[in-house]
mmCIF file of C-alpha atoms in Angstrom:
data_model
loop_
_atom_site.group_PDB
_atom_site.id
_atom_site.type_symbol
_atom_site.label_atom_id
_atom_site.label_comp_id
_atom_site.label_asym_id
_atom_site.label_seq_id
_atom_site.Cartn_x
_atom_site.Cartn_y
_atom_site.Cartn_z
ATOM 1 C CA MET A 1 0.003 -0.068 -0.032
ATOM 2 C CA GLY A 2 1.705 3.605 -0.361
ATOM 3 C CA ILE A 3 0.520 6.494 0.834
ATOM 4 C CA HIS A 4 1.286 9.786 -0.128
ATOM 5 C CA ARG A 5 0.702 12.651 2.057
ATOM 6 C CA SER A 6 -0.278 16.757 1.579
ATOM 7 C CA CYS A 7 1.265 18.634 4.099
ATOM 8 C CA ASN A 8 -1.444 21.755 2.647
ATOM 9 C CA SER A 9 -4.543 21.922 3.008
ATOM 10 C CA ASP A 10 -4.783 23.186 -1.729
ATOM 11 C CA CYS A 11 -3.143 19.583 -2.931
ATOM 12 C CA ARG A 12 -0.357 21.485 -4.855
ATOM 13 C CA SER A 13 2.957 20.631 -3.332
ATOM 14 C CA LEU A 14 2.509 16.822 -2.081
ATOM 15 C CA PRO A 15 5.182 14.441 -0.482
ATOM 16 C CA TYR A 16 5.161 10.663 -0.619
ATOM 17 C CA TRP A 17 5.697 8.846 2.472
ATOM 18 C CA SER A 18 5.845 4.979 2.855
ATOM 19 C CA PRO A 19 6.537 4.339 6.524
ATOM 20 C CA PRO A 20 8.386 1.330 6.688
ATOM 21 C CA TRP A 21 6.614 -0.063 10.661
ATOM 22 C CA CYS A 22 4.049 -1.490 10.901
ATOM 23 C CA VAL A 23 0.895 0.136 12.396
ATOM 24 C CA PRO A 24 -2.455 0.528 12.351
ATOM 25 C CA PHE A 25 -3.960 1.550 9.135
ATOM 26 C CA SER A 26 -6.377 4.214 11.135
ATOM 27 C CA ILE A 27 -3.325 5.830 12.898
ATOM 28 C CA LEU A 28 -1.729 6.592 9.829
ATOM 29 C CA LEU A 29 -4.077 8.068 8.429
ATOM 30 C CA ARG A 30 -4.645 10.252 11.239
ATOM 31 C CA LEU A 31 -1.683 11.085 10.715
ATOM 32 C CA THR A 32 -1.903 12.491 7.483
ATOM 33 C CA LYS A 33 -4.093 15.776 6.250
ATOM 34 C CA LEU A 34 -4.528 14.896 2.898
ATOM 35 C CA CYS A 35 -3.844 11.614 1.401
ATOM 36 C CA GLU A 36 -4.211 9.593 -1.352
ATOM 37 C CA LEU A 37 -4.000 6.100 -1.260
ATOM 38 C CA ASP A 38 -2.752 3.669 -4.132
ATOM 39 C CA LEU A 39 -1.888 -0.424 -4.490
ATOM 40 C CA HIS A 40 1.707 -0.303 -4.628
ATOM 41 C CA ALA A 41 2.018 -4.353 -5.788
ATOM 42 C CA SER A 42 -1.054 -5.600 -7.110
ATOM 43 C CA PRO A 43 -1.994 -9.569 -6.337
ATOM 44 C CA GLY A 44 0.415 -11.323 -9.166
ATOM 45 C CA ALA A 45 2.753 -8.502 -9.659
ATOM 46 C CA GLN A 46 1.692 -5.737 -12.103
ATOM 47 C CA ASN A 47 5.148 -4.914 -13.015
ATOM 48 C CA PRO A 48 8.670 -7.048 -12.941
ATOM 49 C CA ASP A 49 10.603 -4.828 -11.059
ATOM 50 C CA SER A 50 10.946 -5.125 -7.144
ATOM 51 C CA HIS A 51 8.579 -2.210 -5.775
ATOM 52 C CA SER A 52 5.522 -4.214 -7.179
ATOM 53 C CA GLY A 53 5.365 -6.878 -4.414
ATOM 54 C CA THR A 54 7.081 -10.416 -5.654
ATOM 55 C CA GLY A 55 10.378 -10.165 -6.453
ATOM 56 C CA SER A 56 10.377 -12.850 -8.732
ATOM 57 C CA GLY A 57 10.848 -10.659 -12.199
ATOM 58 C CA LYS A 58 7.149 -11.762 -13.762
ATOM 59 C CA VAL A 59 4.462 -9.892 -14.313
ATOM 60 C CA LEU A 60 1.437 -12.368 -13.306
ATOM 61 C CA MET A 61 -1.830 -10.019 -12.188
ATOM 62 C CA TRP A 62 -2.887 -11.145 -15.213
ATOM 63 C CA GLU A 63 -3.030 -14.800 -14.689
ATOM 64 C CA GLY A 64 -5.470 -16.895 -12.751
ATOM 65 C CA SER A 65 -7.704 -14.996 -10.124
ATOM 66 C CA ASN A 66 -5.261 -12.236 -9.471
ATOM 67 C CA ARG A 67 -6.461 -9.291 -11.719
ATOM 68 C CA THR A 68 -10.481 -9.464 -10.018
ATOM 69 C CA ALA A 69 -8.316 -10.083 -6.052
ATOM 70 C CA ALA A 70 -6.692 -6.778 -7.136
ATOM 71 C CA THR A 71 -9.797 -5.547 -7.323
ATOM 72 C CA PHE A 72 -11.933 -7.020 -4.443
ATOM 73 C CA ALA A 73 -8.196 -5.863 -2.921
ATOM 74 C CA LEU A 74 -8.920 -2.564 -4.023
ATOM 75 C CA HIS A 75 -13.402 -2.286 -3.383
ATOM 76 C CA VAL A 76 -12.797 -3.764 0.889
ATOM 77 C CA LEU A 77 -9.718 -0.787 0.968
ATOM 78 C CA LEU A 78 -12.320 1.602 -0.280
ATOM 79 C CA SER A 79 -15.058 0.524 1.682
ATOM 80 C CA GLN A 80 -13.351 0.986 4.986
ATOM 81 C CA ILE A 81 -11.415 4.306 3.758
ATOM 82 C CA ILE A 82 -14.285 6.242 2.731
ATOM 83 C CA LYS A 83 -15.428 7.394 6.113
ATOM 84 C CA TYR A 84 -11.824 9.587 6.225
ATOM 85 C CA ASP A 85 -12.839 13.237 5.202
ATOM 86 C CA ASN A 86 -8.931 13.724 4.954
ATOM 87 C CA ILE A 87 -8.927 11.494 1.648
ATOM 88 C CA VAL A 88 -8.264 12.745 -1.180
ATOM 89 C CA GLY A 89 -8.600 9.522 -3.514
ATOM 90 C CA VAL A 90 -7.228 6.368 -4.395
ATOM 91 C CA GLU A 91 -5.455 5.070 -7.428
ATOM 92 C CA LEU A 92 -5.965 2.022 -9.456
ATOM 93 C CA LEU A 93 -2.024 0.255 -9.903
ATOM 94 C CA ASN A 94 1.378 1.856 -9.211
ATOM 95 C CA GLU A 95 3.377 2.123 -12.197
ATOM 96 C CA PRO A 96 1.836 -0.957 -14.622
ATOM 97 C CA ASN A 97 3.060 -2.799 -17.496
ATOM 98 C CA ASP A 98 0.391 -1.431 -20.303
ATOM 99 C CA LYS A 99 -0.630 -5.037 -21.485
ATOM 100 C CA PRO A 100 -3.833 -5.162 -24.091
ATOM 101 C CA TRP A 101 -6.334 -5.705 -20.879
ATOM 102 C CA LEU A 102 -5.461 -3.188 -18.851
ATOM 103 C CA PRO A 103 -7.808 -0.387 -20.261
ATOM 104 C CA ASP A 104 -10.708 -3.146 -19.841
ATOM 105 C CA TRP A 105 -9.632 -4.015 -15.847
ATOM 106 C CA TYR A 106 -9.420 -0.100 -15.083
ATOM 107 C CA ALA A 107 -12.853 0.401 -16.557
ATOM 108 C CA ASP A 108 -14.546 -2.778 -14.587
ATOM 109 C CA THR A 109 -12.888 -2.275 -11.678
ATOM 110 C CA LEU A 110 -13.413 2.220 -11.179
ATOM 111 C CA ASN A 111 -17.288 0.939 -12.302
ATOM 112 C CA ASP A 112 -17.264 -1.581 -9.877
ATOM 113 C CA LEU A 113 -15.472 1.379 -7.314
ATOM 114 C CA ARG A 114 -18.233 3.480 -8.485
ATOM 115 C CA GLY A 115 -20.592 1.105 -6.594
ATOM 116 C CA ILE A 116 -19.224 2.576 -2.639
ATOM 117 C CA SER A 117 -18.529 6.103 -3.599
ATOM 118 C CA PRO A 118 -20.239 7.930 -6.711
ATOM 119 C CA ASP A 119 -17.791 11.197 -6.427
ATOM 120 C CA ILE A 120 -14.136 10.103 -4.712
ATOM 121 C CA PRO A 121 -11.177 10.682 -6.624
ATOM 122 C CA LEU A 122 -10.247 7.550 -8.666
ATOM 123 C CA TYR A 123 -7.023 7.429 -10.001
ATOM 124 C CA VAL A 124 -5.467 5.839 -12.753
ATOM 125 C CA ALA A 125 -1.765 5.676 -13.861
ATOM 126 C CA ASP A 126 -0.792 5.748 -17.324
ATOM 127 C CA ALA A 127 1.387 3.211 -18.037
ATOM 128 C CA TRP A 128 4.163 5.361 -19.126
ATOM 129 C CA HIS A 129 1.648 6.264 -21.859
ATOM 130 C CA SER A 130 -0.165 8.997 -20.985
ATOM 131 C CA GLU A 131 -1.254 10.056 -24.828
ATOM 132 C CA LYS A 132 -3.223 6.739 -24.285
ATOM 133 C CA TYR A 133 -5.166 7.292 -21.314
ATOM 134 C CA ALA A 134 -5.324 11.117 -20.924
ATOM 135 C CA PRO A 135 -8.611 10.918 -23.824
ATOM 136 C CA TRP A 136 -9.500 7.442 -22.297
ATOM 137 C CA ALA A 137 -10.378 9.295 -18.928
ATOM 138 C CA GLY A 138 -11.482 12.513 -20.487
ATOM 139 C CA ALA A 139 -14.242 10.341 -22.025
ATOM 140 C CA ARG A 140 -15.375 8.352 -18.709
ATOM 141 C CA ALA A 141 -18.476 11.398 -16.534
ATOM 142 C CA ASP A 142 -16.875 9.972 -13.337
ATOM 143 C CA CYS A 143 -13.971 11.175 -11.502
ATOM 144 C CA VAL A 144 -11.116 10.172 -13.131
ATOM 145 C CA ILE A 145 -7.482 11.071 -12.437
ATOM 146 C CA VAL A 146 -4.306 10.298 -14.933
ATOM 147 C CA ASP A 147 -1.123 9.763 -12.671
ATOM 148 C CA GLN A 148 1.838 10.491 -14.992
ATOM 149 C CA HIS A 149 5.457 9.980 -13.029
ATOM 150 C CA LEU A 150 8.134 11.903 -14.762
ATOM 151 C CA TYR A 151 11.607 10.624 -13.995
ATOM 152 C CA ARG A 152 14.919 12.372 -16.104
ATOM 153 C CA CYS A 153 17.885 9.273 -14.460
ATOM 154 C CA PHE A 154 16.463 5.958 -15.687
ATOM 155 C CA THR A 155 16.439 6.292 -19.695
ATOM 156 C CA GLU A 156 19.943 4.930 -21.202
ATOM 157 C CA GLU A 157 19.108 8.564 -22.821
ATOM 158 C CA ASP A 158 18.478 10.567 -20.393
ATOM 159 C CA ARG A 159 21.833 9.792 -18.783
ATOM 160 C CA LYS A 160 23.326 11.223 -21.579
ATOM 161 C CA LYS A 161 21.777 14.783 -20.593
ATOM 162 C CA TRP A 162 22.512 17.164 -17.780
ATOM 163 C CA GLY A 163 20.027 18.857 -15.506
ATOM 164 C CA ASP A 164 20.169 22.780 -18.382
ATOM 165 C CA GLN A 165 18.993 20.277 -21.144
ATOM 166 C CA HIS A 166 16.061 18.413 -19.831
ATOM 167 C CA ALA A 167 14.587 21.710 -18.232
ATOM 168 C CA ALA A 168 15.009 23.094 -21.798
ATOM 169 C CA GLU A 169 12.794 20.243 -22.950
ATOM 170 C CA LEU A 170 10.203 19.961 -20.670
ATOM 171 C CA ARG A 171 9.898 23.978 -21.657
ATOM 172 C CA GLN A 172 9.875 23.337 -25.350
ATOM 173 C CA GLY A 173 6.975 20.373 -24.501
ATOM 174 C CA LYS A 174 4.535 22.386 -22.114
ATOM 175 C CA ALA A 175 2.174 23.173 -24.549
ATOM 176 C CA ALA A 176 2.246 18.907 -25.661
ATOM 177 C CA PHE A 177 1.582 18.581 -21.826
ATOM 178 C CA GLN A 178 -0.954 20.726 -21.209
ATOM 179 C CA ASP A 179 -2.747 19.658 -24.520
ATOM 180 C CA LEU A 180 -3.011 15.867 -22.257
ATOM 181 C CA THR A 181 -4.798 17.900 -19.294
ATOM 182 C CA LYS A 182 -6.749 19.370 -21.810
ATOM 183 C CA GLN A 183 -7.572 15.315 -22.599
ATOM 184 C CA CYS A 184 -8.495 14.472 -19.138
ATOM 185 C CA ARG A 185 -11.174 18.102 -18.708
ATOM 186 C CA GLY A 186 -7.604 18.981 -16.022
ATOM 187 C CA ASN A 187 -8.056 15.996 -14.376
ATOM 188 C CA PHE A 188 -3.716 15.227 -14.522
ATOM 189 C CA ILE A 189 -1.527 15.212 -12.053
ATOM 190 C CA ILE A 190 1.747 14.062 -12.082
ATOM 191 C CA GLY A 191 2.124 10.852 -8.765
ATOM 192 C CA GLU A 192 5.841 11.095 -9.026
ATOM 193 C CA PHE A 193 8.659 13.315 -9.638
ATOM 194 C CA SER A 194 12.016 13.859 -8.499
ATOM 195 C CA ALA A 195 15.501 16.185 -8.500
ATOM 196 C CA ALA A 196 17.622 13.719 -9.671
ATOM 197 C CA LEU A 197 19.896 13.017 -13.025
ATOM 198 C CA GLY A 198 21.401 10.158 -14.664
ATOM 199 C CA GLY A 199 24.103 12.644 -16.022
ATOM 200 C CA GLN A 200 26.258 15.711 -15.408
ATOM 201 C CA PRO A 201 28.235 17.318 -16.828
ATOM 202 C CA PRO A 202 32.217 15.446 -17.415
ATOM 203 C CA GLY A 203 34.345 16.657 -14.850
ATOM 204 C CA SER A 204 31.739 19.118 -12.951
ATOM 205 C CA ASN A 205 32.166 19.369 -9.051
ATOM 206 C CA ALA A 206 29.197 19.354 -6.406
ATOM 207 C CA GLY A 207 28.322 22.593 -6.515
ATOM 208 C CA GLU A 208 27.448 22.160 -10.588
ATOM 209 C CA HIS A 209 25.699 19.229 -9.604
ATOM 210 C CA ASP A 210 23.532 20.725 -7.369
ATOM 211 C CA ARG A 211 23.036 23.721 -10.060
ATOM 212 C CA GLN A 212 21.839 20.950 -12.919
ATOM 213 C CA ARG A 213 19.774 19.833 -9.979
ATOM 214 C CA ARG A 214 18.332 22.956 -9.360
ATOM 215 C CA VAL A 215 17.715 24.346 -12.439
ATOM 216 C CA PHE A 216 16.119 20.594 -13.476
ATOM 217 C CA ALA A 217 13.962 21.252 -10.475
ATOM 218 C CA LYS A 218 12.628 25.189 -11.315
ATOM 219 C CA ALA A 219 11.475 23.697 -14.805
ATOM 220 C CA GLU A 220 9.864 20.750 -13.736
ATOM 221 C CA LEU A 221 7.105 22.584 -11.037
ATOM 222 C CA GLU A 222 6.807 25.640 -13.599
ATOM 223 C CA LEU A 223 5.668 23.434 -15.757
ATOM 224 C CA PHE A 224 3.290 20.691 -13.369
ATOM 225 C CA GLU A 225 2.448 24.548 -11.741
ATOM 226 C CA GLU A 226 1.203 25.403 -15.297
ATOM 227 C CA SER A 227 -0.522 22.648 -16.789
ATOM 228 C CA CYS A 228 -1.973 20.127 -14.370
ATOM 229 C CA GLY A 229 -3.589 19.276 -11.034
ATOM 230 C CA GLY A 230 -1.225 18.648 -8.790
ATOM 231 C CA TRP A 231 2.358 16.549 -7.808
ATOM 232 C CA PHE A 232 4.523 14.402 -5.483
ATOM 233 C CA PHE A 233 7.679 14.433 -5.071
ATOM 234 C CA TRP A 234 8.769 11.362 -4.714
ATOM 235 C CA THR A 235 10.744 10.656 -1.862
ATOM 236 C CA LEU A 236 9.882 12.463 1.773
ATOM 237 C CA LYS A 237 13.117 11.047 3.324
ATOM 238 C CA LYS A 238 15.178 8.225 2.627
ATOM 239 C CA GLN A 239 15.993 5.763 5.198
ATOM 240 C CA GLU A 240 19.407 6.797 5.605
ATOM 241 C CA GLY A 241 22.368 9.415 4.079
ATOM 242 C CA TRP A 242 22.422 12.560 2.232
ATOM 243 C CA ASP A 243 19.991 12.765 -1.410
ATOM 244 C CA ALA A 244 19.759 15.858 -3.018
ATOM 245 C CA GLY A 245 17.998 14.377 -5.893
ATOM 246 C CA TRP A 246 15.643 11.900 -4.116
ATOM 247 C CA SER A 247 14.965 13.013 -0.685
ATOM 248 C CA LEU A 248 12.928 16.447 0.140
ATOM 249 C CA LYS A 249 14.116 16.999 3.222
ATOM 250 C CA ASN A 250 17.742 16.777 1.694
ATOM 251 C CA ALA A 251 16.691 19.023 -2.016
ATOM 252 C CA THR A 252 15.220 21.829 0.391
ATOM 253 C CA GLN A 253 18.228 21.554 2.434
ATOM 254 C CA ALA A 254 19.643 22.261 -0.643
ATOM 255 C CA GLU A 255 18.191 24.726 -1.780
ATOM 256 C CA ILE A 256 17.137 22.656 -4.997
ATOM 257 C CA MET A 257 13.492 22.622 -4.230
ATOM 258 C CA PRO A 258 11.719 25.978 -2.976
ATOM 259 C CA ALA A 259 11.093 25.606 0.847
ATOM 260 C CA TYR A 260 7.935 26.122 0.545
ATOM 261 C CA VAL A 261 7.436 22.431 -1.028
ATOM 262 C CA GLY A 262 5.176 20.610 1.094
ATOM 263 C CA ARG A 263 3.345 23.711 3.049
ATOM 264 C CA ARG A 264 1.126 26.355 1.360
ATOM 265 C CA LYS A 265 3.126 29.183 -0.369
ATOM 266 C CA GLY A 266 3.996 31.926 1.647
ATOM 267 C CA GLN A 267 3.770 30.306 4.851
ATOM 268 C CA ALA A 268 7.034 29.918 7.511
ATOM 269 C CA PRO A 269 6.929 26.729 9.647
ATOM 270 C CA ASP A 270 5.566 27.399 12.841
ATOM 271 C CA ASP A 271 6.667 24.638 15.384
ATOM 272 C CA GLY A 272 4.866 25.668 17.697
ATOM 273 C CA LYS A 273 1.593 25.190 15.981
ATOM 274 C CA ARG A 274 2.785 21.848 14.483
ATOM 275 C CA GLU A 275 3.749 20.477 17.503
ATOM 276 C CA GLN A 276 0.584 21.301 18.732
ATOM 277 C CA ALA A 277 -1.396 20.029 15.853
ATOM 278 C CA LYS A 278 0.809 17.286 16.448
ATOM 279 C CA ASN A 279 -0.245 16.215 19.899
ATOM 280 C CA ASP A 280 -3.830 17.426 19.148
ATOM 281 C CA ALA A 281 -3.799 14.295 16.877
ATOM 282 C CA LEU A 282 -2.169 11.580 18.899
ATOM 283 C CA GLY A 283 -3.704 12.166 21.782
ATOM 284 C CA GLY A 284 -3.278 9.647 24.194
ATOM 285 C CA TYR A 285 -3.435 6.076 22.274
ATOM 286 C CA ARG A 286 -0.788 3.376 22.115
ATOM 287 C CA ILE A 287 -0.455 1.034 19.800
ATOM 288 C CA ALA A 288 1.993 -2.084 19.037
ATOM 289 C CA PHE A 289 3.858 -2.135 15.957
ATOM 290 C CA LEU A 290 7.595 -4.119 14.573
ATOM 291 C CA GLY A 291 10.629 -2.592 13.864
ATOM 292 C CA LYS A 292 13.064 -0.262 15.131
ATOM 293 C CA GLY A 293 14.550 -3.599 17.383
ATOM 294 C CA ARG A 294 11.299 -3.622 18.452
ATOM 295 C CA ASN A 295 9.965 -7.041 19.418
ATOM 296 C CA ASN A 296 5.935 -6.707 19.344
ATOM 297 C CA ASP A 297 6.546 -3.427 22.064
ATOM 298 C CA ILE A 298 3.597 -0.854 23.030
ATOM 299 C CA CYS A 299 4.929 3.044 22.982
ATOM 300 C CA SER A 300 2.732 5.786 22.969
ATOM 301 C CA PHE A 301 1.330 7.456 19.824
ATOM 302 C CA SER A 302 4.006 10.505 20.392
ATOM 303 C CA GLU A 303 7.409 8.344 20.147
ATOM 304 C CA THR A 304 5.907 5.981 17.548
ATOM 305 C CA TYR A 305 5.539 9.711 14.825
ATOM 306 C CA GLN A 306 8.936 10.919 15.886
ATOM 307 C CA LEU A 307 9.771 7.396 15.285
ATOM 308 C CA LEU A 308 8.089 7.515 11.530
ATOM 309 C CA GLU A 309 9.608 11.120 11.585
ATOM 310 C CA GLY A 310 13.150 10.458 11.824
ATOM 311 C CA GLU A 311 13.741 12.476 14.606
ATOM 312 C CA ASN A 312 17.540 10.954 14.623
ATOM 313 C CA ASP A 313 17.823 11.980 11.987
ATOM 314 C CA GLN A 314 21.498 13.465 10.736
ATOM 315 C CA GLU A 315 20.813 17.951 9.429
#
């Protein structure tokens, strides 16, 4: 299960958080203001990557009863979380392979979930083909949002380019990007992006690396703000080590991402109010969880929050 959480109230700047400990689902939802959930790993795996859940490298979601099991899992999920006011939607799958039967499965599953809620926003991954799924979603009468993941660091072609080049291409492609948004009636988001780059100028130093990331991130944000309905940075923080390309906390510290990300623009953080809001939400609950060397220990809700937030992170 993936949880995308928002630290603001207008769904514009949305970092990602996926906690590594086993904690009650209802408590995780209380730790967020707004969040969107997705089925990150489907029965049988929807793609061959390790994050699809099986680690087998095989895509077996479409074999046997796996596809119906995935629909059933989403049905149960939505029926359980529909009561929470801070849920801004549910995404059917994360980064599925674009198999011929994916659109039909999307349609069948969306229709099933509409029996639970006719109006909650439901998200579909574009399967790396936004040009296919934007008009597909736009043709539906209900609120279906297309999720594109934008990275420029994985392919061999991307690794040959630097931040300046990627930024220029994003600016040049703005009209095409905006057309995708129009095709699905504005229901288009960037569900994952980062400041990571696969290539850097030969012989450049760390300062130049950050400048390249900064230029690239600026072009990304300008494109997203002008062209789509919202965006999520992947990821809020990493478990260990400094990484200003993938960790939002490190990226804002290095001034690669602007400090407002994760908050409403123009608002400076107020630590006192933040602590008060946290304590109000956490209350006196106590939970059991595994991880961090503990073995079915019971700890206070506040202690769990500190663990999840990484209070002992090295600045």
